[in-house]
Amino acid sequence: MQTDLHSAAYPPRRRQRGPGQILLLLLALAMAAFSLAPVLAMLTAAFTDDNWILDHGFSIFPSGHWSLNGVRALIRYSPQLWTSLAVSLGVTAAAVCLGLLIMSMYAYASARRGFRLAGFLGVFALLPLVLSGGQLSEYLVFTRWYGLGDSPLLLILLASVSAANVLVLRTWILRFVPAELTDAAEMDGAGESRTFFRVVLPLMKPALAAVGFLLAAACWNDWQTPMLYITSPSRMPLTAVLVRIQSSIDFLLNSGSVPPADLEGIGGFIPPFSTTMFAALISAAPVLILYPFFHRSLVRAVPFGALK
Amino acid sequence: MRKGFWKDFRKHRTLLIMALPAFLVMLFISYVPLAGLALAFKRVEPGAGLFSGAWAGLDNFRFLTSGRGEFGVMARNTVFYATVFTALGTCLNVLAAVVFDRLAFRRAARVLQTAAVLPAFLSWAVVQFLVFAFLDRSSGIINTAFATRFRFYTESGLRYWPAILTVVWVWKTLGLGALIYTAALSQVDPALYEAAQLDGAGALRQVRHIALPALRPLVILTLLLAAGRFLRSDTGLHYLVTHNIGKLYPRTEVIDSYVLDALMKNSYSGYTAAAALFQSAVGLVLLLPGIAAARRLSPESALL
């Protein structure tokens, strides 16, 4: 029994256009504007002449003083940008593929009726939400015991499995994959894996899309793990570069002399503002562009992780 | 019982194999580091391993009894922000959800809500620059718009930071938080609203008696989760957005940002581990009565 939750979230209503509705509309507009304003400012700054920014400051709307200098500086003189872009893409793609596969299998096992360990698996996945070793302990374990310091593999592993996502997948299976289907498959002689791959997985598409997107976004946007663990520039994802540009820019604005290593990374210190904003834009753009396509799946699948 | 268990085992061998990869990942990523909590009771030197070092008993926990001092400030900030964010965040999420749910212009509601969710999908690494664009002394939007010269990133700007962090946090979380509540509201049978309208209930009344009760289980769940994570904070907010400026610590430093800073500077100690253990302990302590209370308040929730 599949409800199209997306349309259900926005069901057709009789139009009652009273003054209250105008107020609601204004509030909604205000929220959207509030959310978008900083993004617009970034978009504007990336393509604005830095001298203009220095004289007149940042602005939300374009001032007409366009310049591609920041864009050019970053694209032409920053090999680090391309390296990091590749790392981000690789790590994210790997995390999504791995994560979706192993999490959905796990969720299936933990939702399987008649399986004694299903309950245990469920609790096992949820416990880390409340019990954590803490950042220090994780750092020591990951670097000392596993030797995964400066390793993209660590980024992939950390991103691939999360309790919340397992919960969403599991709840989806419980709700939308009727036991009759899996039982019927079992009676037809299909093994568990065949049942899973042929019957269950196709039914999980919206949940997989939603979880896949969330996973990709979380991995792409993660800044703390790369900052803590990745030390070789050739292995730094985009966010790690963004975090390091920050200290460079501060340094730039204060003293005007730049350490050679940082200079290479941002490809020349003029122009600092548009360059930084363009780098930020590159990081933000993929997720922002893709999100509207996944909004529908998210509305359908995610609330079920929280509701019952 | 044992015989049945092993028969089950072989029958469901495939299921176990299917669950194994994710199980192992979780085991190594989330459960093994729990052993590191023992560090809280050892004398830790930066550069030392997990098993080396002498036991220090409860020495590392002195900060709890020493009254004020650095931990006092950190803890105060952590509790302050946790309380404000949870209370304000939940209220605003509910309000925003009601707005989007009750809006009659459905296409506008969908578009505007999609726009409102976007900040949730920006990295803090990006957000720190966005905040900078607003707060910078010479080029920031705030200073140019009001022709002022606030030096937010220095000591003189200290008192604004609770407000700044709150605004930024709301900006980042409101959209997605409201979306979850909106989805819950959409589950409500429209007939309820129609019936209420026929009975003469105005829009506000309808909201109070239909929409809000519908959100009750979800709000309780949210508060419960917040309790379990009470002393934890988002380092993106407290470390990155503040550029980890030491002068701002009195208003911005929380336990998590302190630990991150100690790790980055390789200056961690047993005190760091003890602080981390303290976080988990408080979370658990708040969670257990929290679950009991939630069970009583929301008996229909199958999750509890």
Coordinates of C-alpha atoms in Angstrom, one line a residue:
Chain A
M1 CA 0.0 0.0 0.0
Q2 CA 2.1 2.8 -1.3
T3 CA 1.0 6.3 -0.6
D4 CA 2.4 8.9 -2.8
L5 CA 3.6 11.0 0.1
H6 CA 5.0 13.8 -2.1
S7 CA 1.6 14.8 -3.4
A8 CA 0.2 14.0 -0.1
A9 CA 2.5 16.5 1.5
Y10 CA 1.0 19.1 -0.7
P11 CA -2.6 18.0 -1.2
P12 CA -4.9 20.1 -3.3
R13 CA -6.9 22.3 -1.1
R14 CA -9.9 24.5 -1.6
R15 CA -8.5 27.9 -2.1
Q16 CA -9.4 30.1 0.9
R17 CA -7.7 33.3 0.2
G18 CA -8.3 35.3 3.2
P19 CA -5.9 37.8 4.8
G20 CA -4.5 35.0 6.8
Q21 CA -3.3 33.3 3.6
I22 CA -1.5 36.4 2.6
L23 CA 0.3 36.4 5.9
L24 CA 1.3 32.8 5.5
L25 CA 2.5 33.5 2.0
L26 CA 4.6 36.4 3.3
L27 CA 6.1 34.2 6.0
A28 CA 6.9 31.5 3.6
L29 CA 8.5 34.0 1.3
A30 CA 10.5 35.5 4.1
M31 CA 11.8 32.0 5.1
A32 CA 12.8 31.3 1.5
A33 CA 14.5 34.7 1.1
F34 CA 16.3 34.3 4.5
S35 CA 17.6 30.9 3.4
L36 CA 18.7 32.0 -0.1
A37 CA 20.2 35.4 0.6
P38 CA 23.6 34.2 1.8
V39 CA 23.8 31.8 -1.2
L40 CA 23.1 34.7 -3.5
A41 CA 25.8 36.7 -1.9
M42 CA 28.3 33.9 -2.5
L43 CA 27.1 33.6 -6.1
T44 CA 27.5 37.3 -6.6
A45 CA 30.8 37.6 -5.0
A46 CA 32.4 34.8 -7.0
F47 CA 31.9 36.9 -10.2
T48 CA 32.4 40.4 -8.9
D49 CA 35.5 42.5 -9.2
D50 CA 37.5 42.3 -5.9
N51 CA 38.3 46.0 -6.0
W52 CA 34.7 46.7 -5.9
I53 CA 34.2 44.4 -3.0
L54 CA 37.0 46.0 -1.1
D55 CA 35.6 49.4 -1.7
H56 CA 31.9 48.7 -1.4
G57 CA 31.6 45.4 0.4
F58 CA 29.8 42.2 -0.3
S59 CA 26.3 42.4 -1.5
I60 CA 23.4 40.0 -2.0
F61 CA 22.6 41.2 -5.4
P62 CA 25.0 41.7 -8.3
S63 CA 26.4 45.2 -8.6
G64 CA 27.2 45.0 -12.2
H65 CA 30.9 45.1 -11.7
W66 CA 31.6 41.7 -13.1
S67 CA 35.0 40.1 -13.2
L68 CA 36.1 36.6 -14.0
N69 CA 39.5 37.1 -12.3
G70 CA 38.7 35.0 -9.3
V71 CA 37.3 32.3 -11.5
R72 CA 40.4 32.4 -13.8
A73 CA 42.9 32.4 -10.9
L74 CA 41.3 29.4 -9.4
I75 CA 40.8 27.4 -12.6
R76 CA 44.2 28.2 -14.2
Y77 CA 46.6 28.4 -11.3
S78 CA 45.3 26.0 -8.8
P79 CA 46.1 22.4 -9.5
Q80 CA 45.0 21.7 -6.0
L81 CA 41.5 22.5 -7.0
W82 CA 41.3 19.8 -9.6
T83 CA 43.0 17.2 -7.4
S84 CA 40.6 17.9 -4.5
L85 CA 37.6 17.9 -6.8
A86 CA 38.6 14.4 -8.0
V87 CA 39.2 13.2 -4.5
S88 CA 35.8 14.5 -3.4
L89 CA 34.1 12.9 -6.3
G90 CA 35.9 9.6 -5.8
V91 CA 35.3 9.4 -2.1
T92 CA 31.6 10.4 -2.4
A93 CA 30.9 8.0 -5.2
A94 CA 32.6 5.1 -3.4
A95 CA 30.8 5.9 -0.1
V96 CA 27.4 6.0 -1.8
C97 CA 27.9 2.8 -3.7
L98 CA 29.3 0.9 -0.7
G99 CA 26.9 2.5 1.8
L100 CA 23.7 1.9 -0.1
L101 CA 24.7 -1.7 -0.8
I102 CA 25.7 -2.8 2.7
M103 CA 23.2 -0.7 4.5
S104 CA 20.2 -1.9 2.5
M105 CA 21.4 -5.5 3.0
Y106 CA 21.7 -4.9 6.7
A107 CA 18.3 -3.2 6.9
Y108 CA 16.7 -6.1 5.1
A109 CA 18.2 -8.6 7.5
S110 CA 17.2 -6.5 10.5
A111 CA 13.6 -6.3 9.2
R112 CA 13.2 -9.9 8.3
R113 CA 10.4 -11.4 10.2
G114 CA 11.2 -14.8 11.7
F115 CA 14.9 -14.0 12.0
R116 CA 15.9 -14.2 15.6
L117 CA 18.8 -11.8 15.4
A118 CA 16.8 -9.1 13.6
G119 CA 16.0 -7.3 16.8
F120 CA 19.6 -7.4 17.9
L121 CA 20.7 -5.9 14.6
G122 CA 18.2 -3.1 15.0
V123 CA 19.5 -2.1 18.4
F124 CA 23.1 -2.6 17.3
A125 CA 22.6 0.0 14.6
L126 CA 20.9 2.5 16.9
L127 CA 23.1 2.4 19.9
P128 CA 25.9 4.6 18.4
L129 CA 23.4 7.4 18.3
V130 CA 23.6 7.8 22.0
L131 CA 26.8 6.1 22.9
S132 CA 30.0 7.5 21.5
G133 CA 33.7 7.1 22.2
G134 CA 34.3 10.7 21.6
Q135 CA 36.5 12.5 19.1
L136 CA 39.8 11.8 21.0
S137 CA 39.2 8.1 21.3
E138 CA 38.1 7.9 17.7
Y139 CA 41.2 9.8 16.6
L140 CA 43.5 7.5 18.4
V141 CA 41.8 4.3 17.3
F142 CA 41.6 5.3 13.7
T143 CA 45.2 6.6 13.4
R144 CA 47.0 4.3 15.8
W145 CA 45.2 1.0 15.8
Y146 CA 43.9 1.0 12.2
G147 CA 46.7 3.1 10.7
L148 CA 44.1 4.9 8.7
G149 CA 45.5 8.4 9.2
D150 CA 45.7 10.3 5.9
S151 CA 43.7 7.7 4.2
P152 CA 40.7 8.3 1.8
L153 CA 39.5 4.8 2.8
L154 CA 38.7 6.2 6.3
L155 CA 36.6 8.9 4.7
I156 CA 34.7 6.3 2.7
L157 CA 34.1 4.0 5.6
L158 CA 33.0 6.7 8.0
A159 CA 30.6 8.1 5.5
S160 CA 29.1 4.8 4.3
V161 CA 27.2 3.7 7.3
S162 CA 25.1 5.8 9.6
A163 CA 22.4 4.8 12.1
A164 CA 19.9 7.3 10.8
N165 CA 20.1 6.0 7.3
V166 CA 19.8 2.4 8.3
L167 CA 16.7 3.4 10.3
V168 CA 15.2 5.0 7.2
L169 CA 15.9 2.0 5.1
R170 CA 14.6 -0.4 7.7
T171 CA 11.4 1.5 8.3
W172 CA 10.8 1.7 4.6
I173 CA 11.2 -2.1 4.2
L174 CA 8.9 -2.7 7.1
R175 CA 6.3 -0.4 5.7
F176 CA 6.4 -1.0 2.0
V177 CA 7.7 -4.4 1.4
P178 CA 4.9 -6.7 2.5
A179 CA 5.9 -9.9 4.2
E180 CA 3.7 -11.8 1.8
L181 CA 6.0 -10.9 -1.0
T182 CA 9.1 -12.1 0.7
D183 CA 7.3 -15.2 1.9
A184 CA 6.0 -16.0 -1.5
A185 CA 9.5 -15.7 -2.9
E186 CA 10.8 -18.0 -0.2
M187 CA 8.1 -20.5 -1.0
D188 CA 9.0 -20.3 -4.7
G189 CA 12.4 -21.5 -3.6
A190 CA 14.3 -18.3 -3.9
G191 CA 17.2 -17.9 -1.4
E192 CA 17.5 -14.8 0.7
S193 CA 19.9 -13.0 -1.6
R194 CA 17.8 -13.6 -4.6
T195 CA 14.7 -12.4 -2.8
F196 CA 16.6 -9.4 -1.7
F197 CA 18.1 -8.4 -5.1
R198 CA 15.1 -9.3 -7.3
V199 CA 12.2 -8.5 -5.1
V200 CA 13.0 -6.2 -2.3
L201 CA 15.6 -3.9 -3.8
P202 CA 13.5 -2.7 -6.7
L203 CA 10.8 -1.8 -4.2
M204 CA 13.2 0.3 -2.2
K205 CA 14.0 2.8 -5.0
P206 CA 12.7 6.0 -3.4
A207 CA 14.3 5.2 -0.1
L208 CA 17.5 4.4 -1.8
A209 CA 17.4 7.6 -3.7
A210 CA 16.7 9.6 -0.6
V211 CA 19.4 7.8 1.5
G212 CA 21.8 8.0 -1.4
F213 CA 21.4 11.7 -1.7
L214 CA 21.7 12.3 2.0
L215 CA 24.8 10.1 2.1
A216 CA 26.4 11.8 -0.8
A217 CA 25.7 15.3 0.6
A218 CA 27.0 14.3 4.0
C219 CA 30.2 12.9 2.5
W220 CA 30.8 15.7 0.1
N221 CA 30.2 18.3 2.7
D222 CA 32.2 16.7 5.5
W223 CA 35.0 19.0 6.6
Q224 CA 36.0 17.8 10.0
T225 CA 37.2 14.3 9.1
P226 CA 39.4 15.5 6.3
M227 CA 40.7 18.3 8.3
L228 CA 41.7 16.0 11.2
Y229 CA 42.9 13.0 9.3
I230 CA 44.1 14.0 5.8
T231 CA 47.5 15.6 5.7
S232 CA 48.7 15.0 2.1
P233 CA 47.4 17.7 -0.3
S234 CA 47.0 15.1 -3.0
R235 CA 44.4 13.3 -0.8
M236 CA 42.5 16.3 0.4
P237 CA 38.9 16.7 -0.7
L238 CA 37.4 20.0 -1.6
T239 CA 36.2 20.9 1.9
A240 CA 39.7 20.4 3.4
V241 CA 41.0 23.0 0.9
L242 CA 38.2 25.4 1.8
V243 CA 39.1 25.0 5.5
R244 CA 42.7 25.8 4.8
I245 CA 42.0 28.7 2.5
Q246 CA 40.4 30.4 5.5
S247 CA 43.7 30.7 7.4
S248 CA 45.4 31.8 4.3
I249 CA 43.0 34.6 3.5
D250 CA 43.2 35.9 7.1
F251 CA 46.9 35.9 6.8
L252 CA 46.6 37.7 3.4
L253 CA 44.4 40.4 4.7
N254 CA 46.6 41.0 7.7
S255 CA 50.1 41.0 6.5
G256 CA 50.1 40.8 2.7
S257 CA 52.7 38.1 2.5
V258 CA 51.7 34.5 1.8
P259 CA 53.6 31.3 2.5
P260 CA 54.5 29.7 -0.8
A261 CA 52.6 26.5 -0.2
D262 CA 49.4 28.4 0.4
L263 CA 50.0 30.6 -2.5
E264 CA 50.2 27.7 -4.8
G265 CA 47.0 26.2 -3.4
I266 CA 44.9 29.3 -4.1
G267 CA 46.7 30.2 -7.2
G268 CA 47.8 33.8 -6.6
F269 CA 46.6 36.0 -3.8
I270 CA 44.8 38.5 -6.0
P271 CA 41.8 38.4 -5.9
P272 CA 41.1 36.8 -2.5
F273 CA 37.4 37.4 -2.2
S274 CA 36.1 36.2 -5.5
T275 CA 38.5 33.3 -5.5
T276 CA 37.4 32.1 -2.2
M277 CA 33.8 32.5 -3.0
F278 CA 34.2 30.7 -6.3
A279 CA 35.9 27.8 -4.5
A280 CA 33.0 27.8 -2.1
L281 CA 30.6 27.9 -5.0
I282 CA 32.2 24.9 -6.6
S283 CA 31.8 23.0 -3.4
A284 CA 28.2 24.1 -2.9
A285 CA 26.9 23.9 -6.5
P286 CA 26.6 20.1 -7.1
V287 CA 24.5 19.6 -4.0
L288 CA 22.4 22.7 -4.6
I289 CA 21.7 21.7 -8.1
L290 CA 20.9 18.1 -7.4
Y291 CA 18.7 18.7 -4.4
P292 CA 15.5 19.8 -6.1
F293 CA 15.5 16.5 -8.0
F294 CA 15.7 14.5 -4.8
H295 CA 13.3 16.6 -2.8
R296 CA 10.4 14.3 -3.8
S297 CA 12.2 11.2 -2.7
L298 CA 13.3 12.8 0.6
V299 CA 9.8 13.8 1.5
R300 CA 8.6 10.3 0.8
A301 CA 11.2 8.3 2.6
V302 CA 12.9 10.3 5.3
P303 CA 9.9 11.1 7.6
F304 CA 9.3 7.4 7.9
G305 CA 12.5 7.1 9.7
A306 CA 11.2 9.4 12.3
L307 CA 7.6 8.5 12.3
K308 CA 6.0 5.2 12.6
Chain B
M1 CA 16.7 -23.5 22.9
R2 CA 20.3 -24.0 21.8
K3 CA 19.3 -26.6 19.2
G4 CA 16.7 -24.3 17.8
F5 CA 19.2 -21.5 17.7
W6 CA 21.8 -23.3 15.6
K7 CA 19.2 -24.6 13.2
D8 CA 18.0 -21.1 12.7
F9 CA 21.6 -20.0 12.3
R10 CA 22.2 -22.2 9.3
K11 CA 18.9 -21.5 7.8
H12 CA 19.5 -17.8 7.9
R13 CA 23.1 -18.0 7.1
T14 CA 22.6 -15.8 4.0
L15 CA 21.0 -13.1 6.1
L16 CA 23.9 -13.1 8.4
I17 CA 26.3 -12.7 5.5
M18 CA 24.2 -9.9 4.1
A19 CA 24.3 -8.1 7.4
L20 CA 28.0 -8.7 8.0
P21 CA 29.7 -5.9 6.1
A22 CA 27.7 -3.1 7.6
F23 CA 27.9 -4.8 11.0
L24 CA 31.7 -4.9 10.8
V25 CA 31.9 -1.3 9.7
M26 CA 29.8 -0.2 12.6
L27 CA 31.7 -2.4 14.9
F28 CA 35.0 -0.9 14.0
I29 CA 33.9 2.7 13.5
S30 CA 31.5 3.1 16.4
Y31 CA 32.0 0.4 18.9
V32 CA 35.7 -0.2 19.1
P33 CA 36.4 3.5 19.9
L34 CA 34.3 3.0 23.0
A35 CA 37.4 1.4 24.5
G36 CA 39.1 4.7 24.3
L37 CA 36.8 6.0 27.0
A38 CA 39.2 4.4 29.3
L39 CA 41.6 7.2 28.5
A40 CA 39.6 9.4 30.8
F41 CA 41.1 7.4 33.7
K42 CA 44.7 7.5 32.5
R43 CA 47.5 9.9 32.4
V44 CA 47.7 10.8 28.7
E45 CA 50.5 12.3 26.9
P46 CA 50.1 13.6 23.4
G47 CA 51.8 11.0 21.3
A48 CA 51.0 8.2 23.7
G49 CA 49.0 5.3 22.6
L50 CA 45.8 3.9 24.0
F51 CA 47.4 1.2 26.2
S52 CA 50.5 3.0 27.4
G53 CA 50.5 5.4 30.2
A54 CA 49.7 5.0 33.9
W55 CA 46.3 5.0 35.5
A56 CA 45.3 8.3 36.9
G57 CA 42.2 7.3 38.7
L58 CA 39.8 10.2 38.9
D59 CA 42.5 12.9 38.5
N60 CA 41.4 13.9 35.1
F61 CA 38.0 14.7 36.4
R62 CA 39.2 17.4 38.8
F63 CA 37.8 20.0 36.4
L64 CA 34.4 19.0 37.6
T65 CA 35.0 20.1 41.1
S66 CA 37.3 23.0 40.6
G67 CA 34.3 25.2 40.1
R68 CA 35.1 27.9 37.6
G69 CA 38.0 28.0 35.2
E70 CA 38.1 27.0 31.6
F71 CA 35.8 24.0 31.9
G72 CA 33.2 26.1 33.7
V73 CA 32.9 28.5 30.8
M74 CA 32.9 25.7 28.2
A75 CA 30.2 23.8 30.1
R76 CA 28.1 26.9 30.6
N77 CA 28.3 27.7 26.9
T78 CA 27.5 24.1 25.9
V79 CA 24.4 24.0 28.1
F80 CA 23.3 27.4 27.0
Y81 CA 23.5 26.7 23.4
A82 CA 22.0 23.2 23.7
T83 CA 19.0 24.6 25.6
V84 CA 18.4 27.6 23.3
F85 CA 18.9 25.7 20.1
T86 CA 16.6 22.9 21.1
A87 CA 13.9 25.1 22.5
L88 CA 14.0 27.8 19.8
G89 CA 14.6 25.3 17.1
T90 CA 11.7 23.1 17.9
C91 CA 9.3 26.0 18.2
L92 CA 10.4 27.5 15.0
N93 CA 10.3 24.2 13.2
V94 CA 6.8 23.6 14.3
L95 CA 5.8 27.1 13.4
A96 CA 7.4 26.9 9.9
A97 CA 5.8 23.5 9.3
V98 CA 2.4 24.9 10.2
V99 CA 2.9 27.8 7.8
F100 CA 3.9 25.5 4.9
D101 CA 1.2 23.1 5.7
R102 CA -1.7 25.6 6.0
L103 CA -0.6 27.6 3.0
A104 CA -3.3 27.3 0.3
F105 CA -1.0 28.1 -2.6
R106 CA 0.4 24.6 -2.9
R107 CA 2.8 25.1 -5.7
A108 CA 4.2 28.1 -3.9
A109 CA 4.5 26.1 -0.7
R110 CA 6.4 23.4 -2.5
V111 CA 8.9 25.8 -4.2
L112 CA 9.4 28.0 -1.2
Q113 CA 10.0 25.0 1.1
T114 CA 12.5 23.5 -1.3
A115 CA 14.3 26.8 -1.2
A116 CA 14.2 26.9 2.6
V117 CA 15.8 23.5 2.9
L118 CA 18.9 24.4 0.8
P119 CA 21.1 25.7 3.7
A120 CA 21.0 22.2 5.3
F121 CA 22.9 20.9 2.3
L122 CA 25.7 23.4 2.4
S123 CA 29.0 22.4 4.1
W124 CA 30.0 24.4 7.1
A125 CA 33.2 25.0 5.2
V126 CA 31.1 27.0 2.8
V127 CA 28.9 28.6 5.5
Q128 CA 31.9 30.1 7.3
F129 CA 32.6 32.2 4.2
L130 CA 29.0 33.2 3.9
V131 CA 29.0 34.4 7.5
F132 CA 32.3 36.2 6.8
A133 CA 30.6 38.0 3.9
F134 CA 28.1 39.4 6.4
L135 CA 30.4 40.0 9.4
D136 CA 33.6 41.3 8.0
R137 CA 34.7 44.6 9.4
S138 CA 35.3 46.4 6.1
S139 CA 33.4 44.5 3.5
G140 CA 30.7 42.7 5.4
I141 CA 27.2 43.2 4.4
I142 CA 26.1 44.3 7.9
N143 CA 28.8 46.9 8.2
T144 CA 28.2 48.3 4.8
A145 CA 24.4 48.3 5.0
F146 CA 24.3 50.2 8.3
A147 CA 27.5 52.2 7.8
T148 CA 29.0 50.8 11.0
R149 CA 32.4 49.4 11.9
F150 CA 31.6 46.4 14.1
R151 CA 34.6 44.2 14.6
F152 CA 32.8 41.0 15.1
Y153 CA 35.8 38.8 14.9
T154 CA 37.5 40.5 17.8
E155 CA 37.0 41.0 21.5
S156 CA 34.8 44.0 21.0
G157 CA 32.3 41.8 19.1
L158 CA 32.2 39.2 21.8
R159 CA 28.7 40.0 23.1
Y160 CA 27.1 39.5 19.7
W161 CA 28.2 36.0 19.2
P162 CA 25.5 34.2 21.1
A163 CA 23.0 35.9 18.8
I164 CA 25.2 35.3 15.7
L165 CA 25.6 31.6 16.4
T166 CA 21.9 31.3 17.0
V167 CA 20.9 33.0 13.8
V168 CA 23.3 31.0 11.8
W169 CA 22.2 27.8 13.4
V170 CA 18.6 28.5 12.8
W171 CA 19.4 29.5 9.2
K172 CA 21.0 26.1 8.6
T173 CA 18.5 23.9 10.4
L174 CA 15.1 25.5 10.0
G175 CA 14.4 24.3 6.5
L176 CA 15.1 20.6 6.9
G177 CA 13.6 20.5 10.4
A178 CA 10.4 22.1 9.2
L179 CA 10.3 19.6 6.4
I180 CA 10.1 16.6 8.7
Y181 CA 7.3 18.2 10.7
T182 CA 5.5 19.2 7.5
A183 CA 5.6 15.6 6.3
A184 CA 4.0 14.6 9.6
L185 CA 1.3 17.2 9.3
S186 CA 0.5 16.0 5.8
Q187 CA -0.5 12.7 7.4
V188 CA -3.4 14.4 9.0
D189 CA -6.8 13.5 7.5
P190 CA -8.1 16.6 5.8
A191 CA -11.6 15.7 6.8
L192 CA -10.7 16.7 10.3
Y193 CA -10.0 20.2 9.2
E194 CA -13.2 20.4 7.2
A195 CA -15.2 19.1 10.1
A196 CA -13.6 21.7 12.3
Q197 CA -14.4 24.4 9.8
L198 CA -18.0 23.4 9.6
D199 CA -18.2 23.5 13.3
G200 CA -17.1 27.1 13.1
A201 CA -13.5 26.8 14.1
G202 CA -11.2 29.5 12.7
A203 CA -7.8 28.7 11.2
L204 CA -6.0 29.3 14.5
R205 CA -8.3 27.0 16.4
Q206 CA -7.9 24.3 13.8
V207 CA -4.2 24.5 14.1
R208 CA -4.3 24.4 17.9
H209 CA -6.5 21.4 18.1
I210 CA -5.6 19.4 15.0
A211 CA -2.1 20.3 13.7
L212 CA -0.3 20.7 17.0
P213 CA -1.5 17.4 18.6
A214 CA -0.5 15.7 15.4
L215 CA 3.0 16.8 15.9
R216 CA 3.2 15.8 19.5
P217 CA 4.9 12.4 19.0
L218 CA 7.5 13.9 16.7
V219 CA 8.3 16.8 19.0
I220 CA 8.7 14.3 21.9
L221 CA 11.0 12.2 19.8
T222 CA 13.0 15.3 18.9
L223 CA 13.4 16.4 22.5
L224 CA 14.4 12.9 23.4
L225 CA 17.1 12.8 20.8
A226 CA 18.2 16.2 21.9
A227 CA 18.5 15.0 25.5
G228 CA 20.7 12.1 24.5
R229 CA 23.0 14.6 22.7
F230 CA 22.7 17.3 25.2
L231 CA 26.3 18.2 25.7
R232 CA 27.3 17.7 22.1
S233 CA 27.5 20.5 19.6
D234 CA 28.1 21.1 16.0
T235 CA 31.8 21.9 15.6
G236 CA 31.0 23.4 12.2
L237 CA 29.2 26.2 14.0
H238 CA 31.5 26.7 17.0
Y239 CA 34.9 26.0 15.5
L240 CA 34.6 26.9 11.8
V241 CA 32.2 29.8 11.7
T242 CA 34.0 31.4 14.6
H243 CA 37.3 30.8 12.8
N244 CA 38.4 29.3 16.1
I245 CA 39.3 32.7 17.4
G246 CA 40.6 32.4 20.9
K247 CA 39.3 35.8 22.0
L248 CA 35.8 34.7 21.3
Y249 CA 36.0 31.5 23.4
P250 CA 34.2 33.0 26.4
R251 CA 31.0 33.1 24.4
T252 CA 31.6 30.5 21.7
E253 CA 33.6 27.6 23.0
V254 CA 31.8 24.4 23.7
I255 CA 33.2 21.0 24.8
D256 CA 33.3 19.7 21.3
S257 CA 35.1 22.6 19.8
Y258 CA 37.6 22.5 22.7
V259 CA 38.3 18.8 22.0
L260 CA 38.6 19.4 18.2
D261 CA 41.0 22.3 18.9
A262 CA 43.1 20.1 21.2
L263 CA 43.3 17.4 18.6
M264 CA 44.3 19.8 15.8
K265 CA 47.0 21.3 18.0
N266 CA 48.0 17.9 19.3
S267 CA 47.6 19.2 22.8
Y268 CA 45.1 16.7 24.2
S269 CA 45.4 15.2 27.5
G270 CA 43.5 13.0 30.0
Y271 CA 41.4 16.1 30.6
T272 CA 40.3 16.0 27.0
A273 CA 39.3 12.3 27.3
A274 CA 37.5 13.0 30.6
A275 CA 35.5 15.8 29.0
A276 CA 34.4 13.5 26.2
L277 CA 33.4 10.8 28.7
F278 CA 31.5 13.4 30.7
Q279 CA 29.5 14.3 27.6
S280 CA 28.4 10.7 27.0
A281 CA 27.7 10.1 30.6
V282 CA 25.4 13.2 30.9
G283 CA 23.7 12.2 27.6
L284 CA 22.9 8.8 29.0
V285 CA 21.8 10.1 32.3
L286 CA 19.4 12.4 30.6
L287 CA 18.2 9.8 28.2
L288 CA 17.0 7.1 30.6
P289 CA 14.4 9.2 32.5
G290 CA 13.8 10.9 29.1
I291 CA 12.7 7.6 27.6
A292 CA 10.5 6.8 30.6
A293 CA 8.9 10.2 30.3
A294 CA 8.5 9.9 26.6
R295 CA 6.9 6.5 26.9
R296 CA 4.3 7.9 29.3
L297 CA 3.6 11.0 27.2
S298 CA 3.5 9.2 23.9
P299 CA 2.3 5.6 24.3
E300 CA 1.5 5.2 20.7
S301 CA 5.0 5.7 19.4
A302 CA 6.3 2.3 18.4
L303 CA 9.9 3.4 18.3
L304 CA 10.1 3.6 22.1

